Short mmCIF file of C-alpha atoms and ligand atoms in Angstrom, two decimals:
data_model
loop_
_atom_site.label_atom_id
_atom_site.label_comp_id
_atom_site.label_asym_id
_atom_site.label_seq_id
_atom_site.Cartn_x
_atom_site.Cartn_y
_atom_site.Cartn_z
CA MET A 1 55.56 124.34 87.28
CA GLU A 2 54.35 122.08 84.23
CA LYS A 3 51.04 120.29 84.93
CA HIS A 4 50.64 116.40 83.94
CA SER A 5 46.88 116.17 83.92
CA PHE A 6 46.66 112.38 83.10
CA TYR A 7 47.41 112.11 86.96
CA SER A 8 44.23 112.08 88.79
CA GLU A 9 43.61 114.08 91.99
CA LYS A 10 43.80 111.09 94.11
CA GLU A 11 46.96 109.84 92.68
CA LEU A 12 48.38 113.34 93.06
CA GLU A 13 47.61 113.60 96.63
CA LYS A 14 48.94 109.79 97.44
CA GLU A 15 52.14 110.97 95.86
CA ALA A 16 52.45 114.37 97.70
CA GLN A 17 51.86 112.45 100.96
CA ARG A 18 54.52 109.91 100.02
CA LEU A 19 56.93 112.76 99.54
CA TYR A 20 55.76 114.63 102.59
CA GLU A 21 56.36 111.73 104.94
CA LYS A 22 59.95 111.34 103.83
CA LEU A 23 60.64 115.24 103.57
CA LYS A 24 58.88 116.71 106.62
CA LYS A 25 61.87 116.56 108.39
CA THR A 26 63.73 118.77 106.11
CA HIS A 27 62.48 122.21 104.97
CA PHE A 28 59.97 120.92 102.61
CA SER A 29 56.41 121.82 103.36
CA LEU A 30 53.18 119.74 102.22
CA ASP A 31 52.46 122.53 99.64
CA GLU A 32 55.86 122.02 98.11
CA CYS A 33 55.54 118.32 98.02
CA LYS A 34 52.07 118.92 96.35
CA GLU A 35 53.83 121.01 93.72
CA ARG A 36 56.40 118.25 92.92
CA ALA A 37 54.03 115.28 93.12
CA ALA A 38 53.02 115.29 89.26
CA LEU A 39 56.86 115.61 88.21
CA THR A 40 57.84 112.71 90.62
CA LEU A 41 55.07 110.41 89.27
CA GLU A 42 55.99 111.30 85.53
CA ILE A 43 59.66 111.11 86.28
CA ASN A 44 59.17 107.45 87.68
CA ARG A 45 56.97 106.53 84.89
CA ILE A 46 59.25 107.59 82.07
CA LYS A 47 62.33 105.86 83.88
CA LYS A 48 60.43 102.54 83.70
CA GLU A 49 59.39 102.97 80.29
CA LYS A 50 62.88 103.78 79.17
CA ASN A 51 64.84 101.43 81.30
CA ALA A 52 66.63 104.20 82.74
CA VAL A 53 68.38 104.49 86.18
CA ILE A 54 68.73 107.72 88.42
CA LEU A 55 71.81 107.93 90.44
CA ALA A 56 72.09 110.68 92.97
CA HIS A 57 74.79 111.91 94.96
CA SER A 58 74.00 112.72 98.64
CA TYR A 59 74.21 116.47 97.98
CA GLN A 60 71.29 116.64 95.79
CA THR A 61 68.05 117.99 97.13
CA PRO A 62 65.88 115.93 99.10
CA ASP A 63 63.01 115.91 96.53
CA ILE A 64 65.28 114.22 93.98
CA ILE A 65 66.91 111.86 96.45
CA TYR A 66 63.45 110.52 98.06
CA GLY A 67 61.26 111.29 95.08
CA VAL A 68 63.11 109.75 92.15
CA ALA A 69 66.42 108.32 92.86
CA ASP A 70 67.08 104.65 92.57
CA PHE A 71 70.40 104.98 94.09
CA VAL A 72 72.09 107.50 96.49
CA GLY A 73 75.69 107.50 97.67
CA ASP A 74 78.96 109.02 97.51
CA SER A 75 81.63 109.05 94.66
CA LEU A 76 82.73 105.75 94.95
CA GLU A 77 79.58 103.99 95.56
CA LEU A 78 77.78 105.60 92.65
CA SER A 79 80.79 104.85 90.26
CA ARG A 80 80.47 101.09 91.64
CA GLN A 81 76.64 101.35 90.89
CA ALA A 82 77.52 102.91 87.32
CA ALA A 83 79.59 99.88 86.43
CA LYS A 84 76.98 97.35 87.36
CA THR A 85 73.81 98.74 86.59
CA LYS A 86 71.69 97.00 83.98
CA ALA A 87 69.65 99.86 82.59
CA GLU A 88 70.09 101.39 79.29
CA ILE A 89 70.26 105.07 80.43
CA ILE A 90 71.85 106.66 83.40
CA VAL A 91 70.54 109.97 84.61
CA PHE A 92 73.31 111.24 86.93
CA ALA A 93 71.88 113.66 89.55
CA GLY A 94 75.25 114.82 90.47
CA VAL A 95 78.07 116.92 88.81
CA LYS A 96 79.90 116.47 85.51
CA PHE A 97 82.83 114.48 86.72
CA MET A 98 80.54 112.04 88.07
CA ALA A 99 78.58 111.44 85.00
CA GLU A 100 81.88 111.32 82.97
CA THR A 101 83.07 108.76 85.55
CA ALA A 102 79.81 106.77 84.86
CA LYS A 103 80.33 106.92 81.13
CA ILE A 104 83.97 105.77 81.27
CA LEU A 105 82.84 102.66 83.34
CA SER A 106 79.69 101.96 81.05
CA PRO A 107 80.50 103.25 77.62
CA LYS A 108 77.81 101.44 75.91
CA LYS A 109 75.06 103.25 78.03
CA THR A 110 73.48 106.51 77.45
CA VAL A 111 74.67 108.73 80.45
CA LEU A 112 72.70 112.02 80.91
CA LEU A 113 73.71 115.12 83.06
CA PRO A 114 70.35 117.15 83.79
CA SER A 115 72.26 120.40 84.20
CA VAL A 116 75.00 121.33 82.11
CA GLN A 117 76.17 123.92 84.57
CA ALA A 118 76.73 121.09 86.95
CA GLY A 119 80.52 121.59 87.34
CA CYS A 120 82.80 121.52 90.55
CA SER A 121 85.59 123.99 91.45
CA LEU A 122 88.13 121.31 92.16
CA SER A 123 87.66 119.71 88.83
CA GLU A 124 88.09 122.92 86.90
CA SER A 125 91.06 123.96 88.73
CA ILE A 126 93.28 121.66 86.71
CA THR A 127 93.75 120.72 83.06
CA ALA A 128 95.52 117.57 81.34
CA GLU A 129 98.31 120.00 80.30
CA ASP A 130 98.90 120.95 83.79
CA VAL A 131 99.38 117.33 84.84
CA LYS A 132 101.69 116.72 81.96
CA LYS A 133 103.74 119.63 83.09
CA MET A 134 103.76 118.19 86.68
CA LYS A 135 104.84 114.86 85.26
CA LYS A 136 107.93 116.52 83.59
CA GLN A 137 108.77 118.20 86.68
CA PHE A 138 108.70 115.13 88.93
CA PRO A 139 109.50 112.22 86.67
CA ASN A 140 108.65 108.85 87.73
CA VAL A 141 106.39 110.07 90.84
CA PRO A 142 103.06 108.26 90.71
CA VAL A 143 100.11 110.61 90.06
CA VAL A 144 96.84 110.06 92.18
CA CYS A 145 94.07 112.21 91.07
CA TYR A 146 91.05 112.79 93.15
CA ILE A 147 87.82 111.59 91.33
CA ASN A 148 86.73 115.30 91.19
CA THR A 149 88.69 115.87 88.07
CA SER A 150 87.87 115.68 84.13
CA ALA A 151 88.13 112.46 82.17
CA GLU A 152 91.28 114.09 80.42
CA VAL A 153 92.83 114.76 83.57
CA LYS A 154 92.16 111.22 84.91
CA ALA A 155 93.82 109.91 81.55
CA GLU A 156 97.08 111.36 82.60
CA CYS A 157 97.13 109.83 86.03
CA ASP A 158 98.14 106.51 87.55
CA ALA A 159 95.36 106.15 89.84
CA CYS A 160 92.00 107.74 90.90
CA CYS A 161 90.66 107.83 94.41
CA THR A 162 87.85 109.39 96.13
CA SER A 163 87.66 110.74 99.89
CA ALA A 164 86.55 107.34 100.91
CA ASN A 165 89.74 105.66 100.01
CA ALA A 166 92.67 108.49 99.21
CA LEU A 167 94.79 107.40 101.85
CA GLN A 168 94.78 103.83 100.90
CA VAL A 169 95.36 104.66 96.99
CA VAL A 170 98.01 106.81 98.04
CA GLU A 171 99.77 104.17 100.30
CA SER A 172 99.10 101.55 97.54
CA PHE A 173 102.17 102.86 95.61
CA ASP A 174 105.80 101.91 96.49
CA SER A 175 107.38 105.28 95.88
CA ASP A 176 108.41 107.47 98.90
CA LYS A 177 106.77 110.51 96.84
CA VAL A 178 103.06 110.66 95.42
CA ILE A 179 101.56 113.73 93.37
CA PHE A 180 98.02 113.85 94.78
CA LEU A 181 95.71 116.57 92.82
CA PRO A 182 93.87 118.74 92.44
CA ASP A 183 92.66 119.15 96.12
CA GLU A 184 95.26 121.20 98.14
CA LEU A 185 93.46 120.80 101.34
CA MET A 186 92.83 117.01 101.06
CA ALA A 187 96.64 116.71 100.14
CA GLN A 188 97.40 118.30 103.51
CA ASN A 189 95.00 116.18 105.24
CA ILE A 190 96.53 112.88 103.70
CA GLN A 191 100.13 114.25 104.47
CA ASN A 192 99.07 114.37 108.08
CA GLN A 193 98.58 110.59 108.09
CA THR A 194 101.42 109.30 105.48
CA LYS A 195 105.22 109.00 105.74
CA LYS A 196 105.25 109.54 101.97
CA LYS A 197 105.95 113.19 100.63
CA ILE A 198 102.74 114.40 99.02
CA ILE A 199 103.12 116.93 96.16
CA SER A 200 99.89 118.80 95.71
CA TRP A 201 97.98 121.12 93.41
CA LYS A 202 96.42 124.35 94.03
CA GLY A 203 92.64 123.37 93.77
CA LEU A 204 89.97 124.06 96.38
CA CYS A 205 86.33 123.06 96.94
CA VAL A 206 84.36 126.14 97.15
CA VAL A 207 82.15 124.62 99.86
CA HIS A 208 84.53 123.16 102.10
CA LYS A 209 87.43 125.67 102.16
CA GLU A 210 84.49 128.04 103.92
CA PHE A 211 84.51 126.09 107.26
CA LYS A 212 86.64 127.76 109.71
CA ALA A 213 87.92 126.18 112.96
CA LYS A 214 85.66 129.09 114.97
CA ASP A 215 82.52 127.52 113.47
CA ILE A 216 83.22 124.04 114.98
CA GLU A 217 84.50 125.80 118.29
CA GLU A 218 80.94 127.92 118.50
CA THR A 219 79.01 124.76 117.84
CA LYS A 220 80.76 122.75 120.48
CA LYS A 221 80.01 125.34 122.94
CA ARG A 222 76.46 125.73 122.05
CA PHE A 223 75.72 122.05 121.82
CA SER A 224 77.26 120.13 124.52
CA GLY A 225 78.15 116.50 123.79
CA VAL A 226 77.81 117.48 119.88
CA LYS A 227 79.88 114.82 117.52
CA ILE A 228 81.88 116.56 114.72
CA LEU A 229 81.90 114.93 111.63
CA VAL A 230 84.15 116.69 109.12
CA HIS A 231 84.71 116.11 104.95
CA THR A 232 88.46 115.88 104.25
CA GLU A 233 87.97 118.45 101.62
CA CYS A 234 88.11 120.95 104.81
CA SER A 235 91.36 122.57 105.97
CA PRO A 236 93.53 120.61 108.41
CA SER A 237 92.61 123.24 111.09
CA VAL A 238 89.09 122.04 110.85
CA VAL A 239 89.83 118.33 110.48
CA THR A 240 91.79 118.45 113.74
CA LEU A 241 88.95 119.42 115.65
CA ALA A 242 86.68 116.28 114.18
CA ASP A 243 85.44 113.38 116.04
CA PHE A 244 85.60 111.79 112.66
CA SER A 245 86.80 112.89 109.18
CA GLY A 246 86.36 111.41 105.90
CA GLY A 247 83.91 111.16 102.97
CA THR A 248 80.33 111.59 103.02
CA SER A 249 79.55 107.71 103.32
CA GLY A 250 82.06 107.63 106.25
CA MET A 251 80.14 110.44 107.86
CA ILE A 252 76.85 108.92 107.53
CA ASN A 253 78.06 105.70 108.57
CA TYR A 254 79.46 107.07 111.79
CA ALA A 255 76.13 109.27 112.66
CA LYS A 256 74.11 105.73 111.95
CA THR A 257 76.43 103.60 114.14
CA HIS A 258 77.07 105.86 117.26
CA LEU A 259 74.56 106.09 119.92
CA ASP A 260 75.17 110.01 120.52
CA GLU A 261 72.28 112.20 119.89
CA SER A 262 73.70 115.48 118.22
CA PHE A 263 75.99 115.76 115.36
CA MET A 264 77.40 118.44 113.29
CA MET A 265 78.03 117.49 109.57
CA VAL A 266 80.91 119.78 108.36
CA THR A 267 79.98 119.55 104.69
CA GLU A 268 77.38 120.41 101.89
CA CYS A 269 73.85 120.79 103.54
CA GLY A 270 72.47 117.95 101.27
CA LEU A 271 74.14 115.43 103.85
CA SER A 272 72.51 116.86 107.02
CA ASP A 273 69.03 116.93 105.13
CA ARG A 274 69.62 113.23 104.21
CA MET A 275 70.50 112.50 107.89
CA LYS A 276 67.31 114.44 109.10
CA VAL A 277 65.32 111.97 106.92
CA GLU A 278 67.03 108.75 107.91
CA LEU A 279 67.85 109.25 111.38
CA PRO A 280 64.84 111.34 112.69
CA GLU A 281 65.65 110.49 116.32
CA LYS A 282 68.86 112.29 116.03
CA ASN A 283 69.68 116.10 116.04
CA PHE A 284 71.88 117.61 113.17
CA VAL A 285 73.03 120.96 114.34
CA GLY A 286 75.39 123.67 113.52
CA THR A 287 75.96 125.34 109.82
CA CYS A 288 76.33 123.66 106.37
CA GLU A 289 77.18 125.04 103.02
CA LEU A 290 75.27 124.85 99.61
CA CYS A 291 77.29 123.52 96.65
CA PRO A 292 76.25 125.97 93.63
CA PHE A 293 77.04 123.31 91.30
CA MET A 294 75.26 120.25 92.83
CA LYS A 295 72.16 122.51 93.25
CA LYS A 296 71.88 123.28 89.59
CA ASN A 297 70.00 120.01 88.98
CA ASN A 298 66.26 119.74 89.91
CA LEU A 299 63.20 117.87 89.09
CA GLU A 300 61.99 119.94 86.01
CA LEU A 301 65.46 119.19 84.40
CA ILE A 302 65.59 115.54 85.28
CA LEU A 303 62.14 115.09 83.58
CA GLN A 304 63.30 117.17 80.70
CA VAL A 305 66.53 115.11 80.17
CA LEU A 306 64.71 111.88 80.40
CA LYS A 307 62.11 112.97 77.83
CA GLU A 308 64.30 114.69 75.24
CA PRO A 309 67.99 115.30 76.22
CA ARG A 310 69.61 118.17 74.47
CA GLU A 311 73.04 117.27 72.97
CA GLU A 312 75.10 118.91 75.47
CA GLN A 313 73.06 116.94 78.34
CA ILE A 314 74.49 113.54 76.74
CA ILE A 315 78.01 112.81 78.16
CA GLU A 316 80.44 111.58 75.78
CA VAL A 317 84.10 110.71 76.52
CA PRO A 318 86.49 110.08 73.55
CA LYS A 319 87.59 106.60 73.26
CA GLU A 320 91.36 107.19 73.64
CA ILE A 321 90.73 109.17 76.85
CA ARG A 322 88.34 106.62 78.16
CA ILE A 323 90.58 103.76 77.95
CA LYS A 324 93.46 105.71 79.77
CA ALA A 325 91.05 107.16 82.39
CA LYS A 326 89.44 103.81 83.15
CA LYS A 327 92.90 102.35 84.05
CA ALA A 328 93.09 104.99 86.70
CA ILE A 329 89.46 104.30 87.88
CA ASP A 330 90.04 100.54 87.67
CA ARG A 331 93.17 100.85 90.23
CA MET A 332 91.10 102.78 92.56
CA ILE A 333 88.13 100.18 92.45
CA LYS A 334 90.59 97.45 92.92
CA THR A 335 92.35 98.97 95.99
CA LYS A 336 90.85 97.81 99.30
CA ASN A 337 89.49 100.45 101.41
CA LEU A 338 88.74 100.50 105.02
CA SER A 339 84.69 100.53 104.43
CA ASP A 340 84.90 97.22 102.54
P1 13P B 1 82.02 112.10 98.33
O1 13P B 1 82.68 111.32 97.59
O2 13P B 1 82.62 112.07 99.89
O3 13P B 1 80.71 112.17 98.56
O4 13P B 1 82.49 113.91 98.15
C1 13P B 1 82.07 114.13 96.62
C2 13P B 1 82.13 115.56 96.69
O5 13P B 1 82.07 116.20 95.73
C3 13P B 1 82.54 116.44 97.90
O6 13P B 1 82.61 117.49 97.79
FE1 SF4 B 2 82.90 120.14 93.80
FE2 SF4 B 2 82.89 121.02 96.28
FE3 SF4 B 2 80.70 120.86 94.92
FE4 SF4 B 2 81.76 118.60 95.63
S1 SF4 B 2 80.85 120.15 97.11
S2 SF4 B 2 81.06 119.25 93.63
S3 SF4 B 2 84.05 119.41 95.66
S4 SF4 B 2 82.65 122.03 94.46
#
C-alpha cells in the first residue's frame, strides 16, 4: 500500500483509531485500519482541496463508507443527492449506472467512477435496441425501467424507478399493462402486488438470484424470533418468507425502527456490515452475498481517481441521450413514494 509520509505517526494513529471505532463491529482489525489510515487522511484532504464529494452506495466496503464517504444511501437517495450537491466533482463509490445517473442529473459536474469494472448484471442484460424491439412488439404500453440500466436504455423508457418506488411508479400509469425491465424477479414481485399486467425482460441480479427459500427456512430454525428482511431483486419464493421486502433503505429503516433483536438482511453483505456498525446492540445473522461489481472499488482507486482520473473513469453521457434519460428519471423523482 502506498505510504503518505507527510502524515505524522500521531495523525496516523488517531485516524486508525477513528476508523477502528467504526469498523470494529465488522471484519476489520486494528491493523487493517492502520493500513488504511494514510489513505483515508489523504482522500479526505484532496476531497476538500478539489471541492469533491464522495457518494457511496450501502454495498460499498465499510472502510469506504465510514472512512471517506460524505453521503451513503440507496439508488434513489444517491440520485437525489447527486442532483443537489454543490460540489464540482462527484466521486461515485458505486456502479456505473449510478454514476451515469449522477451525470444525467448534474451534467456540468465532473462525475468519476473509481473502478471501470464496476458494472451490474442487470444493467448489462439489456440494450437500447432490445427496448426499441419491445416497444414495437407492445405499442402504446408504458415502459418503466429499473434504475439499474444504462443511460441509453433509460432514454428509451417513459419512467425510471428504484427498488424503493417501483410499485408506485408502475401504478402511476393509467394503462392496464406496463413493461417493466430488466429485472425478471422484481417484475414478478411487482406482478404479485398490482392488478396491471406486467411484461418483463429476462435480466437477473447475480447477487439476489442466489438466495433460496431454504436459506431463509434454515435461518428461521437456527435463530428463533429472527426478522427476515428481503431485497425485492430476490425471487418471489424468498420474498414471500419475508417480514419486510423492499429496497436497501426500506430494509435499514425496518431494522432501525423495530424493537426485535435479530435480523437477517437477505441482500449484499455490505448492508449487514452497515447495520453492524449503526445498530451495534442488534444481531445480524444468516448468510449474505458479495456483489463482484460493487466490490471492485477500493480506497486506492478512490485516491487515484481524485488525484488524476484516467479518461475511462470520467463519466460522459451524450447530450441527446442525457435529455431523454433525464425525463425518465425526473418522472421517478416526482412520483411520491411511500418513504416520503
Ligand atoms: P437499492 O436501490 O435498493 O439500494 O439497490 C441497488 C442495487 O443495486 C441492488 O442490488
Ligand atoms: Fe447489480 Fe446486483 Fe450488484 Fe446491485 S447487487 S449492482 S443489482 S449485480
